[in-house]
Amino acid sequence: MFFFQEKGSKCVVMDARVAHCLLLWAMHFFPVAPRIAPRVLSKESKTGNLQDGCINLIPCEHSGAICIQPCSPSFHGEMSFVCKDRKWQMFVDACANLDVQSLFQRISEREPLPSSGGHIGVAGGHLPFVGAGRPVHGKPENEAKHFGADDHGNSNCQADFSCIIPDILSSPAIPGNIADIVELLKNISLMLSENVNREKMQSYSRIANHILNSSVISNWAFVRDRNASSTLLDSVNLFAGNLLLRNGSENIQEHFISTKGYSIYKNTSGKSFDFSMELNKTSNISGRVVIPEEELLKLPRTSKAISIAFPTLGAIIETSHLDPVFVNGMVLSVSLPEELQHILLTFEKVNKLENIKAQCVGWHSAERRWDSKACKMKSDNISSVVCMCKHHRRTFKSFSILMSPTMLRNVVLDYITCVGLGLSIFSLVLCLTIETVVWHHVTKTKITYMRHFCLVNIATSLLIADILFIVAAIVHNTALNYRLCVAATFFLHFFYLALFFWMFTLGLLILYGLLLVFFKITRSAFIAAAFSIGYGCPLVISILTVAITEPKNGYLRSGACWLNWYETKALLAFVVPALSIIVVNLAVVVVVVVKMGRPSIGDGCKSQDLSNMIRISKNIALLTPLLGLTWGFGLATIIDSRSLAFHVTFALLNAFQGFFILLFGTLLDRKTREALKKNCLSSKRKCSLAKS
C-alpha cells in the first residue's frame, strides 16, 4: 500500500485483491436504493472546487483505488472517491457546516456530549466538528443568545428546542449535514424524550422534515453511515412514542413527516389514522392505520396510540438486504400498548403498474431490514394494498409495501397455472391408473420393466409435488404458519428433486439400451440403483439444505413457501441439480437423434430422409417431457424476466407436464395401447366403453 499526496488530496492505491474487495464494497453501497441515483454535485451540495482535487490532479489508473479530498475552508470533513472504469466516482461525502455538539448543548441542561479532539463518535465513523461552544452563525456579540438565552438573558431553549431551528433550516441538506442531524435527533430521543409536548414534537418534526425533503433524497446515497436512515426511523419512533396528548388527541403535520395521536379505551369503536401527504412537487400519497375493534377489547385501561407517516423515507431506506425490490408506498409507524398486537394498514401505491406484485412488510428494527413475516396481505388492487400486520414494540413498529420490478403478475399466467395444475394432477392420476391396469402386460421384458418403473416414479413424484405446490400456496396465503411453511417447502423441494433424478435415471436407462447392448444388469440391481438415485440423492440434498440454512432463518424466501435466494442462496440446492440433469438429458436426446438418424439398408434416399425426420421428430417429442427438457425454458425467464411471452411459454410447458407425460409416456406407447386393447377384448362392456 502506498499514498499519493498532492495539494491536500491523498489517494490510497492498494494491491489488486484488496482493491477489488473495496470496489465491490463501494459498488454495493453506491446505489443505495433504486430511486437514489448517483449524483453530480449540485450547487447546493458543493463543498469544494473539484477541479483542484482528486478528479483532475490524481490519475485514476488503479481500479478500486480511493482518493480522499478535504472540503473547502467553510466546511469541515472530507470527501472520498473510488476509482472505477478509470474515473473517480464519489461514494462518501462527509463535508458539513453544522456544529451539532453546540446545538445539543443549547437545548440541554446536561453536560456537553463526549468529544475527543473536536470529534464525536458516530456509528460507522467519526464526524468532525468545529470547536465546542462556538456559535454556528452570527457574530461573537450574539453568542449568549445562541446558547439558549432570550433577549433578556433567560434560558428558554429546553422548553421546545425552537432556538436551534433557524440554524438547522438555514444549513444545506448535504450528506455531511444529514449525518450530523441524524445524530442530533438520536441524542435528543435518547436523552430529552421525557414529557414530549406539542411544541417539542413540532420542533423535532421540523428538524427531521429538513432531511426528509424529496429534493434531497439523492444526497442520502453518500452519507458515511449506511444505517443512518434506520437510526432516524428508530429515533423518531422513540421520541414520538412519548408524545403527551392534549384533550385526547394530537395532530402535528409537516410536509414529509406527520404525527397523530389518540386516546383509546376498551369501549371505543375501531380507531383509524388517516394520512394524505406530499410525495413530491407534483403528487401526493395517502395511507391509513386502523386498530380493529376486537383488538381494543383487550385494553385493561385507557391508553394512547401514536402513528407517524413518512412519504419519502421508503426511498431512503436501503432495501438491498431483501429481494431487489423498493418501497412503493409511505412508511407508517405505530406506537401502541403491549396488549394490542394486530393492526390493519392501507397503503396507496406510488407506482400503479397492474403487472407488478406488492408485498406487505414490517421493518425489523434489530436486523435493519424489511421482513415479510410481520404482515399478511388482505387485498391488492391497482391503486392500493391492505395489510394485516403484527405490531411488536421492540421489533416491528414500522410498515410499508414493497414492489418487485422483476415479478410479473398477470391474469393469463394465473389462469394457465390453475388450469394446468388441475389438468396435470388429473392426467397423472389417470396415467398411474393405466399403468396399474397394464403393468403385467408391458413389463414382460427387463428393459420394458425398467422403463415403466421409471415412468411410474416420475408420475408419482410430479403428482405429489403438484399437490404440495397447492398446499404450500394455501399455507402461505391463509395460515401464515412458519413451521408448516418450512415442512411444505422441505417436501416440495424433495419431490421436485425426486422428479428430476428419476428423469435422470430414465436418461441413463436410455443410454444403457443404446450403448451398452452387451452389458447385462439384473432387475434387483437396477431397482436398488434407481431408488438410490431417484430418492436417495434428493433426500440427502433436502436434509442438508434445511439443516444448514434453517438455524440462521435463511431456509424460506420472503413472500412464499419456497427456498430462499437473496440471503442464503438455498435455492441453489434445487437449481444446480435440476440444470445439471437437464444438460445431461439433453445430451441423451442428442445421442438418440444421432442413433435414429443412421440410414437403413435398402431404403431410397428420399424415403430414407423422410423416415429419418419422422423418427427424429417423434423421439424428440416423446423424450422432451419425460426427460424434463421443458424446464430448460426457465432459463429464458431468467435472461429476460420481464418478458410475458417467456413466462407464458414456461408456464404452458410445465403446468401441463403431467398431461404430456400421460400423452407421450403412456397413450402413445404401442405396447401400452396393445395391452389396453387386450383388456377391452376380454370384456364386451369394457370394449364398448373404450370405443366410445
C-alpha positions as a printed Julia matrix, in Angstrom:
692×3 Matrix{Float64}:
   0.0     0.0     0.0
   1.26    3.48   -0.81
  -0.07    7.06   -0.85
  -0.16    9.97   -3.25
  -0.3    13.41   -1.62
  -0.94   16.45   -3.8
  -2.48   19.82   -2.87
  -4.36   18.49    0.1
  -5.7    15.4    -1.66
  -4.47   11.92   -0.92
  -5.03    8.79   -2.93
  -4.62    5.32   -1.47
  -3.72    2.63   -4.01
  -3.87   -0.96   -2.79
  -2.88   -4.33   -4.15
  -5.26   -5.9    -6.66
  -7.14   -8.19   -4.26
  -7.77   -5.54   -1.62
  -8.73   -3.02   -4.3
 -11.18   -5.48   -5.8
 -12.84   -6.15   -2.45
 -13.05   -2.43   -1.75
 -14.53   -1.75   -5.18
 -17.21   -4.39   -4.58
 -17.95   -2.78   -1.22
 -18.23    0.65   -2.8
 -20.39   -0.63   -5.65
 -22.69   -2.34   -3.13
 -23.3     0.84   -1.16
 -23.18    3.31   -4.06
 -26.72    2.74   -5.39
 -28.47    2.8    -2.02
 -31.92    2.25   -3.48
 -33.36    2.04   -6.97
 -34.7     5.6    -6.71
 -31.45    7.0    -5.27
 -29.22    7.51   -8.26
 -25.54    8.57   -8.1
 -25.46   12.36   -8.24
 -23.34   15.04   -9.8
 -22.59   17.61   -7.13
 -25.29   20.25   -7.3
 -24.92   23.92   -6.43
 -26.45   23.2    -3.06
 -24.14   20.34   -2.19
 -20.78   21.57   -3.47
 -18.22   21.73   -0.69
 -15.07   22.39   -2.61
 -13.6    23.03   -6.02
 -13.27   19.57   -7.52
 -11.02   20.96  -10.24
  -8.29   21.26   -7.61
  -8.9    17.86   -6.06
  -9.0    14.19   -6.97
 -10.74   14.36  -10.32
  -8.14   16.4   -12.24
  -4.94   16.17  -10.21
  -4.79   12.45   -9.36
  -4.88    9.95  -12.25
  -7.45    7.16  -11.87
  -5.36    4.22  -13.05
  -5.92    1.51  -10.43
  -9.45    0.11  -10.19
 -10.52    0.2    -6.56
  -8.16    2.99   -5.52
  -9.53    5.53   -3.04
  -8.91    9.24   -3.16
  -9.73   11.35   -0.1
 -10.18   15.07   -0.61
 -10.69   17.69    2.13
 -13.65   20.05    1.98
 -13.48   23.75    1.28
 -12.49   26.03    4.22
 -16.1    26.87    5.09
 -16.87   23.17    5.71
 -15.28   20.5     7.89
 -14.8    16.86    6.93
 -13.69   15.21    3.71
 -14.94   13.54    0.54
 -13.96   10.06   -0.64
 -13.82    8.86   -4.24
 -13.31    5.37   -5.64
 -11.66    4.62   -8.98
 -13.95    2.71  -11.32
 -13.64    2.38  -15.09
 -10.72    4.86  -14.97
 -12.95    7.56  -13.48
 -13.23    8.89   -9.94
 -16.7     8.3    -8.5
 -17.82    9.7    -5.15
 -19.08    7.25   -2.55
 -18.81    9.24    0.72
 -19.34   12.97    1.26
 -18.76   13.91    4.91
 -18.49   17.67    4.36
 -20.64   19.58    6.86
 -21.02   23.04    8.34
 -23.18   22.27   11.39
 -21.84   22.1    14.95
 -24.39   19.67   16.41
 -22.49   19.39   19.68
 -23.08   23.06   20.3
 -26.69   22.77   19.15
 -27.33   19.96   21.6
 -25.81   21.97   24.44
 -28.21   24.81   23.71
 -31.3    22.64   24.17
 -29.97   20.58   27.06
 -29.05   21.36   30.64
 -26.76   18.34   30.6
 -23.0    18.24   30.23
 -21.59   18.56   26.7
 -21.59   15.38   24.66
 -18.36   13.36   24.95
 -15.76   14.5    22.47
 -12.11   13.91   21.82
 -10.05   16.27   19.73
 -13.15   18.05   18.45
 -14.83   14.79   17.3
 -17.86   12.89   18.43
 -18.28    9.17   17.82
 -20.93    8.04   15.38
 -21.66    4.54   14.16
 -19.72    3.95   11.01
 -17.1     6.66   11.58
 -16.36    9.97   13.32
 -17.95   13.25   12.48
 -15.58   16.2    12.82
 -16.87   19.38   14.44
 -15.88   22.97   14.74
 -14.59   23.67   18.23
 -17.07   23.09   21.05
 -19.02   26.07   22.26
 -18.76   28.12   19.05
 -21.9    29.67   17.59
 -22.77   28.26   14.22
 -23.98   31.53   12.77
 -23.87   35.13   13.91
 -21.33   37.47   15.4
 -19.44   36.91   18.69
 -21.5    39.55   20.49
 -24.62   37.44   19.89
 -23.06   34.36   21.44
 -25.19   34.4    24.59
 -28.35   34.4    22.54
 -27.17   31.44   20.51
 -26.57   29.46   23.66
 -30.23   29.35   24.53
 -30.94   32.66   26.17
 -33.61   35.06   25.0
 -33.2    38.87   24.69
 -33.35   39.22   28.46
 -30.78   36.54   29.12
 -33.31   33.95   30.36
 -32.84   30.38   29.26
 -35.89   29.02   27.45
 -34.44   26.69   24.83
 -35.09   23.48   26.76
 -38.84   24.07   26.59
 -39.39   23.47   22.87
 -35.99   23.24   21.08
 -37.13   26.1    18.84
 -33.91   28.11   19.23
 -31.91   25.67   17.08
 -34.47   25.52   14.24
 -33.09   28.55   12.3
 -29.57   27.09   12.3
 -30.84   23.71   11.08
 -33.11   25.05    8.35
 -30.51   27.51    7.06
 -27.94   24.74    6.56
 -27.87   22.85    3.24
 -29.11   19.23    3.45
 -25.82   17.84    2.13
 -24.7    14.32    3.14
 -22.41   15.51    5.94
 -25.13   17.67    7.49
 -27.67   14.87    7.09
 -25.42   12.56    9.13
 -24.98   15.23   11.82
 -28.73   15.95   12.04
 -29.5    12.23   12.34
 -27.03   12.02   15.22
 -28.58   15.1    16.85
 -32.1    13.63   16.61
 -30.82   10.34   18.01
 -29.32   12.06   21.05
 -32.47   14.12   21.6
 -34.55   10.92   21.54
 -32.25    9.13   23.98
 -31.73   12.0    26.45
 -34.51   14.54   26.04
 -37.64   12.48   25.3
 -39.33   12.93   28.67
 -42.6    14.88   28.68
 -42.74   15.42   24.92
 -45.31   18.16   24.48
 -46.74   19.52   21.24
 -44.1    22.26   20.95
 -41.2    19.81   21.33
 -42.74   17.43   18.79
 -43.23   20.28   16.33
 -39.58   21.34   16.6
 -38.41   17.73   16.34
 -40.59   17.2    13.25
 -39.27   20.36   11.56
 -35.68   19.17   12.05
 -36.49   15.71   10.66
 -38.54   17.22    7.81
 -35.45   19.15    6.66
 -33.56   15.93    5.78
 -36.65   14.01    4.59
 -37.41   16.52    1.84
 -37.95   14.81   -1.51
 -35.43   17.17   -3.15
 -32.51   15.83   -1.05
 -33.2    12.08   -1.23
 -30.26   11.52   -3.59
 -27.84   13.03   -1.03
 -28.52   10.13    1.34
 -26.56    7.88   -1.04
 -23.29    9.47    0.11
 -23.84    9.52    3.88
 -20.99    7.69    5.6
 -23.17    5.66    7.98
 -25.18    3.26    5.84
 -27.63    2.73    8.74
 -28.4     6.44    9.13
 -31.93    6.1     7.72
 -32.69    3.23   10.09
 -31.3     5.26   13.0
 -33.55    8.16   12.02
 -36.63    5.92   11.91
 -35.9     4.41   15.33
 -35.2     7.85   16.8
 -38.47    9.36   15.54
 -40.45    6.33   16.75
 -38.88    6.58   20.2
 -39.45   10.32   20.56
 -43.0    10.36   19.14
 -43.96    7.39   21.33
 -43.6     9.67   24.37
 -45.88   12.38   22.97
 -48.34   13.77   25.52
 -51.91   14.08   24.24
 -53.9    17.24   24.89
 -57.66   16.71   25.09
 -57.26   13.12   23.98
 -55.77   13.75   20.52
 -52.87   15.38   18.71
 -52.04   16.18   15.09
 -48.63   17.57   14.07
 -48.16   17.95   10.33
 -45.07   18.71    8.25
 -44.61   18.16    4.52
 -42.63   14.93    4.86
 -43.46   13.7     8.38
 -46.83   13.64   10.11
 -47.62   12.55   13.69
 -51.08   11.78   15.05
 -52.19   10.51   18.44
 -55.43    9.4    20.08
 -56.58    8.25   23.48
 -58.03    4.75   23.16
 -60.0     2.53   25.52
 -61.93   -0.71   25.53
 -65.36    0.61   24.53
 -64.04    2.65   21.6
 -65.08    1.54   18.15
 -62.25    0.84   15.7
 -59.85    3.79   15.69
 -58.11    4.94   12.5
 -55.31    7.31   11.5
 -55.65    8.81    8.01
 -52.72   10.45    6.23
 -52.54   12.32    2.93
 -49.13   13.85    2.31
 -46.91   15.39   -0.32
 -44.64   12.9    -2.07
 -43.01   15.46   -4.35
 -43.95   18.74   -6.02
 -46.37   17.06   -8.41
 -48.06   14.27   -6.45
 -49.47   13.25   -3.08
 -49.78    9.86   -1.41
 -52.09    8.51    1.28
 -52.08    5.84    3.94
 -54.29    4.61    6.75
 -53.78    2.79   10.07
 -56.79    1.06   11.66
 -56.89   -0.52   15.12
 -59.59   -3.22   14.89
 -62.38   -3.17   17.46
 -61.57   -6.7    18.61
 -58.06   -5.54   19.48
 -59.33   -2.6    21.53
 -61.33   -5.02   23.67
 -58.0    -6.29   25.05
 -57.19   -2.95   26.71
 -57.34   -3.05   30.52
 -57.23    0.75   30.85
 -57.3     3.97   28.86
 -54.13    4.2    26.76
 -52.74    6.16   23.86
 -51.94    5.26   20.26
 -49.44    7.2    18.15
 -48.91    6.88   14.4
 -46.24    8.54   12.23
 -46.26    8.73    8.43
 -43.19    9.17    6.2
 -43.95    9.61    2.47
 -40.27    9.76    1.39
 -38.44    7.58    3.91
 -39.11    4.45    1.88
 -36.97    5.84   -0.95
 -34.15    6.43    1.51
 -34.04    3.16    3.41
 -31.76    0.69    1.73
 -33.61   -2.44    0.63
 -30.7    -4.49   -0.72
 -30.85   -6.91    2.24
 -34.13   -8.34    0.94
 -35.25   -9.1    -2.61
 -34.29   -6.48   -5.24
 -37.45   -4.51   -4.57
 -38.21   -0.99   -3.48
 -40.81    0.68   -1.28
 -43.98    1.5    -3.18
 -45.87    3.44   -0.52
 -45.38    5.61    2.53
 -43.78    4.18    5.68
 -46.27    4.03    8.56
 -45.1     3.66   12.16
 -47.27    2.91   15.17
 -46.75    3.06   18.93
 -49.38    1.02   20.76
 -49.88   -0.56   24.19
 -48.41   -4.04   24.55
 -51.87   -5.61   24.66
 -52.57   -4.6    21.05
 -50.79   -6.8    18.53
 -52.62   -6.62   15.2
 -53.33   -3.58   13.05
 -54.82   -3.04    9.62
 -52.9    -0.76    7.24
 -53.88    0.63    3.84
 -51.15    1.91    1.51
 -51.7     3.86   -1.68
 -49.24    2.71   -4.33
 -46.69    5.13   -5.71
 -46.19    3.1    -8.88
 -49.56    1.83  -10.03
 -48.49   -0.8   -12.56
 -51.01   -3.6   -12.99
 -48.47   -6.36  -13.6
 -46.31   -5.63  -10.55
 -46.89   -7.58   -7.36
 -46.92   -5.86   -3.99
 -45.66   -7.31   -0.72
 -46.61   -6.27    2.81
 -43.58   -5.91    5.08
 -42.53   -4.7     8.51
 -39.24   -3.03    9.34
 -37.19   -5.3    11.62
 -35.51   -2.67   13.78
 -32.95   -5.07   15.3
 -31.83   -6.56   11.98
 -32.45   -3.36    9.99
 -34.28   -4.96    7.08
 -37.77   -5.39    5.68
 -39.4    -8.63    6.8
 -42.49  -10.13    5.16
 -43.18  -12.35    8.19
 -44.58   -9.36   10.07
 -47.51   -8.85    7.69
 -50.16  -10.67    5.72
 -51.79   -9.22    2.62
 -55.57   -8.82    2.8
 -56.19   -7.28   -0.62
 -54.24   -5.88   -3.56
 -55.56   -3.81   -6.45
 -54.03   -1.47   -8.99
 -54.08    1.56   -6.67
 -53.75    0.32   -3.08
 -52.86   -2.57   -0.78
 -54.42   -3.59    2.54
 -52.15   -5.38    5.02
 -52.75   -7.05    8.37
 -49.56   -6.6    10.4
 -48.33   -7.72   13.78
 -47.1    -4.9    15.99
 -44.24   -5.51   18.4
 -42.77   -2.71   20.5
 -39.18   -3.93   20.2
 -39.17   -5.45   16.71
 -41.92   -4.31   14.35
 -43.21   -0.75   14.68
 -42.92    0.48   11.06
 -44.59   -0.96    7.97
 -44.85   -0.43    4.23
 -45.25   -2.26    0.92
 -42.56   -3.4    -1.49
 -42.76   -3.97   -5.2
 -40.5    -6.02   -7.44
 -39.81   -4.83  -10.99
 -39.0    -8.42  -11.98
 -42.07  -10.14  -10.51
 -44.81  -10.38  -13.11
 -48.42  -10.66  -12.06
 -50.72  -11.43  -14.93
 -54.19  -12.94  -15.13
 -53.09  -15.13  -18.05
 -50.26  -16.66  -16.0
 -52.56  -17.28  -13.04
 -55.14  -18.91  -15.3
 -52.56  -21.11  -17.04
 -51.13  -22.22  -13.71
 -54.52  -23.09  -12.2
 -55.85  -24.91  -15.26
 -52.51  -26.59  -15.96
 -52.09  -27.89  -12.41
 -55.63  -29.23  -12.35
 -55.23  -30.99  -15.7
 -51.75  -32.2   -14.71
 -52.99  -33.79  -11.49
 -55.91  -35.46  -13.3
 -53.59  -36.72  -16.07
 -51.07  -38.15  -13.62
 -53.78  -39.99  -11.69
 -55.06  -41.43  -14.99
 -51.5   -42.32  -16.03
 -50.88  -44.26  -12.81
 -54.27  -45.97  -13.15
 -53.45  -47.12  -16.71
 -50.01  -48.31  -15.61
 -51.63  -50.37  -12.86
 -54.06  -51.98  -15.34
 -51.47  -52.87  -18.0
 -48.49  -53.47  -15.7
 -48.28  -57.26  -16.18
 -48.64  -56.95  -19.95
 -45.98  -54.28  -20.53
 -43.27  -55.45  -18.11
 -42.54  -58.9   -19.52
 -39.05  -57.96  -20.71
 -36.36  -56.49  -18.49
 -35.9   -53.28  -20.49
 -39.66  -52.51  -20.62
 -39.93  -53.23  -16.9
 -37.18  -50.71  -16.21
 -38.77  -48.09  -18.47
 -42.23  -48.35  -16.91
 -40.72  -48.49  -13.43
 -39.06  -45.1   -14.09
 -42.24  -43.72  -15.67
 -44.37  -44.65  -12.64
 -41.94  -42.98  -10.24
 -41.71  -39.86  -12.43
 -45.52  -39.59  -12.46
 -45.73  -40.23   -8.7
 -43.1   -37.61   -7.84
 -44.69  -34.97  -10.07
 -48.18  -35.74   -8.74
 -47.09  -35.31   -5.1
 -45.07  -32.19   -6.0
 -48.07  -30.59   -7.74
 -50.3   -31.3    -4.74
 -47.67  -29.91   -2.35
 -47.38  -26.8    -4.54
 -51.06  -26.09   -3.92
 -50.7   -26.89   -0.2
 -47.7   -24.53    0.11
 -49.67  -21.72   -1.53
 -52.61  -22.29    0.85
 -50.32  -22.4     3.89
 -48.65  -19.13    2.95
 -51.76  -17.22    1.92
 -54.06  -18.25    4.77
 -52.3   -19.84    7.71
 -49.0   -17.94    7.7
 -47.67  -20.74    9.92
 -43.89  -20.71    9.77
 -43.37  -24.37   10.74
 -45.97  -25.58    8.26
 -44.31  -23.43    5.61
 -40.91  -24.99    6.38
 -42.4   -28.5     6.21
 -44.2   -27.78    2.94
 -41.03  -26.31    1.43
 -38.93  -29.29    2.52
 -41.24  -31.88    0.91
 -41.8   -29.69   -2.14
 -38.03  -29.43   -2.57
 -37.62  -33.18   -2.06
 -40.28  -34.33   -4.55
 -39.31  -31.84   -7.25
 -35.72  -33.09   -6.91
 -37.02  -36.66   -6.99
 -38.81  -35.83  -10.25
 -35.56  -34.65  -11.83
 -33.47  -37.53  -10.5
 -35.99  -40.1   -11.79
 -35.88  -38.38  -15.19
 -32.09  -38.61  -14.91
 -32.46  -42.34  -14.18
 -34.64  -42.72  -17.27
 -31.99  -40.91  -19.32
 -29.31  -43.3   -18.05
 -31.6   -46.22  -18.91
 -31.96  -44.95  -22.49
 -28.17  -44.69  -22.82
 -27.86  -48.21  -21.39
 -30.26  -49.54  -24.02
 -28.46  -47.75  -26.89
 -24.79  -48.01  -25.99
 -24.34  -50.94  -23.58
 -26.11  -53.66  -25.53
 -23.88  -56.46  -24.26
 -23.73  -55.28  -20.65
 -26.35  -57.09  -18.57
 -27.86  -55.75  -15.34
 -30.19  -57.67  -13.06
 -33.6   -56.39  -12.14
 -32.76  -56.22   -8.41
 -29.53  -54.29   -9.08
 -31.43  -51.81  -11.25
 -34.12  -51.24   -8.62
 -31.5   -50.66   -5.92
 -29.54  -48.23   -8.11
 -32.72  -46.45   -9.28
 -34.04  -45.92   -5.74
 -30.64  -44.67   -4.58
 -30.54  -42.12   -7.39
 -34.26  -41.27   -7.56
 -34.96  -40.83   -3.85
 -31.63  -41.13   -2.03
 -29.9   -38.16   -3.67
 -32.89  -35.79   -3.25
 -33.25  -36.8     0.4
 -29.6   -36.04    1.16
 -29.73  -32.67   -0.64
 -33.02  -31.65    1.03
 -31.85  -32.56    4.55
 -28.52  -30.78    4.14
 -30.24  -27.67    2.79
 -32.67  -27.3     5.69
 -30.02  -28.26    8.27
 -27.56  -25.6     7.04
 -29.92  -22.69    6.38
 -32.82  -23.04    8.83
 -30.77  -22.35   12.04
 -29.95  -18.94   10.51
 -33.59  -18.38    9.48
 -32.43  -18.48    5.87
 -34.34  -21.5     4.56
 -37.5   -19.78    3.33
 -37.67  -16.9     0.91
 -39.62  -13.74    1.67
 -43.19  -13.87    0.47
 -43.53  -17.58   -0.38
 -43.17  -21.1     0.97
 -40.12  -21.84   -1.15
 -36.33  -21.83   -0.91
 -34.5   -18.62   -0.06
 -32.29  -16.97   -2.65
 -31.13  -13.48   -1.75
 -29.84  -14.12    1.77
 -28.55  -17.72    1.82
 -28.77  -18.93   -1.8
 -30.64  -22.05   -0.58
 -32.39  -22.16   -3.96
 -29.11  -23.34   -5.5
 -29.81  -26.71   -3.85
 -32.62  -27.09   -6.38
 -31.35  -25.1    -9.36
 -27.89  -26.71   -9.64
 -29.09  -30.37   -9.63
 -32.04  -29.58  -11.9
 -29.99  -27.71  -14.52
 -27.26  -30.36  -14.4
 -29.8   -33.11  -15.08
 -31.37  -31.08  -17.9
 -27.94  -30.73  -19.55
 -27.26  -34.48  -19.21
 -30.69  -35.43  -20.55
 -30.24  -33.01  -23.46
 -27.08  -34.93  -24.33
 -29.13  -38.15  -24.15
 -31.6   -36.75  -26.68
 -28.69  -35.8   -28.98
 -27.37  -39.39  -28.78
 -30.84  -40.77  -29.57
 -31.18  -38.43  -32.56
 -27.78  -39.47  -33.9
 -28.56  -43.18  -33.47
 -32.01  -42.88  -35.04
 -30.62  -40.82  -37.92
 -28.44  -43.58  -39.29
 -29.58  -44.84  -42.75
 -31.29  -48.21  -43.09
 -30.1   -50.74  -45.71
 -32.2   -50.83  -48.86
 -34.07  -47.56  -48.35
 -34.16  -44.99  -51.09
 -32.64  -41.56  -50.47
 -35.89  -39.58  -50.36
 -37.88  -42.14  -48.4
 -34.89  -42.6   -46.08
 -34.63  -38.86  -45.34
 -38.37  -38.61  -44.73
 -38.49  -41.6   -42.4
 -35.45  -40.31  -40.51
 -37.09  -36.93  -39.98
 -40.29  -38.59  -38.78
 -38.38  -40.86  -36.37
 -36.25  -38.0   -35.04
 -39.26  -35.71  -34.54
 -41.2   -38.45  -32.81
 -38.36  -39.28  -30.44
 -37.75  -35.64  -29.56
 -41.48  -35.16  -28.87
 -41.57  -38.28  -26.7
 -38.4   -37.6   -24.74
 -38.73  -33.85  -24.12
 -41.4   -34.03  -21.38
 -40.18  -37.36  -19.99
 -36.62  -36.08  -19.53
 -37.67  -32.66  -18.18
 -36.25  -30.6   -21.04
 -39.22  -28.22  -20.86
 -37.75  -26.88  -17.62
 -34.87  -25.54  -19.67
 -37.21  -22.79  -20.89
 -36.93  -21.39  -17.38
 -33.55  -20.0   -18.4
 -35.33  -17.65  -20.79
 -37.36  -16.18  -17.93
 -34.12  -15.52  -16.04
 -32.43  -13.88  -19.04
 -35.42  -11.62  -19.7
 -37.51  -11.68  -16.52
 -39.96   -9.02  -17.77
 -40.96  -10.81  -20.96
 -44.53  -12.03  -20.63
 -44.08  -14.32  -23.67
 -41.26  -16.26  -21.97
 -43.27  -16.61  -18.76
 -46.36  -17.81  -20.64
 -44.32  -20.37  -22.63
 -42.64  -21.67  -19.49
 -45.97  -21.86  -17.63
 -47.66  -23.72  -20.51
 -44.92  -26.3   -20.87
 -44.52  -27.05  -17.16
 -48.03  -26.62  -15.76
 -49.18  -29.18  -18.35
 -46.21  -31.53  -17.83
 -48.46  -34.17  -16.23
 -50.67  -34.16  -19.32
 -47.62  -34.5   -21.59
 -46.36  -37.48  -19.54
 -49.76  -39.16  -19.94
 -49.83  -38.47  -23.67
 -46.24  -39.23  -24.69
 -45.27  -41.69  -21.97
 -48.42  -43.8   -21.83
 -51.04  -43.25  -24.55
 -48.57  -43.07  -27.48
 -46.67  -46.14  -26.33
 -47.5   -49.03  -28.69
 -47.26  -51.81  -26.1
 -49.44  -49.9   -23.65
 -52.13  -49.4   -26.29
 -52.0   -53.11  -27.2
 -52.36  -54.07  -23.53
 -55.37  -51.77  -23.18
 -56.88  -53.31  -26.32
 -56.49  -56.82  -24.9
 -58.2   -55.78  -21.71
 -61.03  -54.35  -23.79
 -61.44  -57.53  -25.79
 -61.73  -59.55  -22.58
 -65.0   -57.84  -21.79
 -67.57  -56.51  -24.25
 -68.58  -53.88  -21.78
 -65.07  -52.62  -21.32
 -64.51  -52.74  -25.06
 -67.61  -50.72  -25.89
 -66.68  -48.23  -23.19
 -63.2   -47.87  -24.65
 -64.55  -47.43  -28.2
 -66.98  -44.73  -27.05
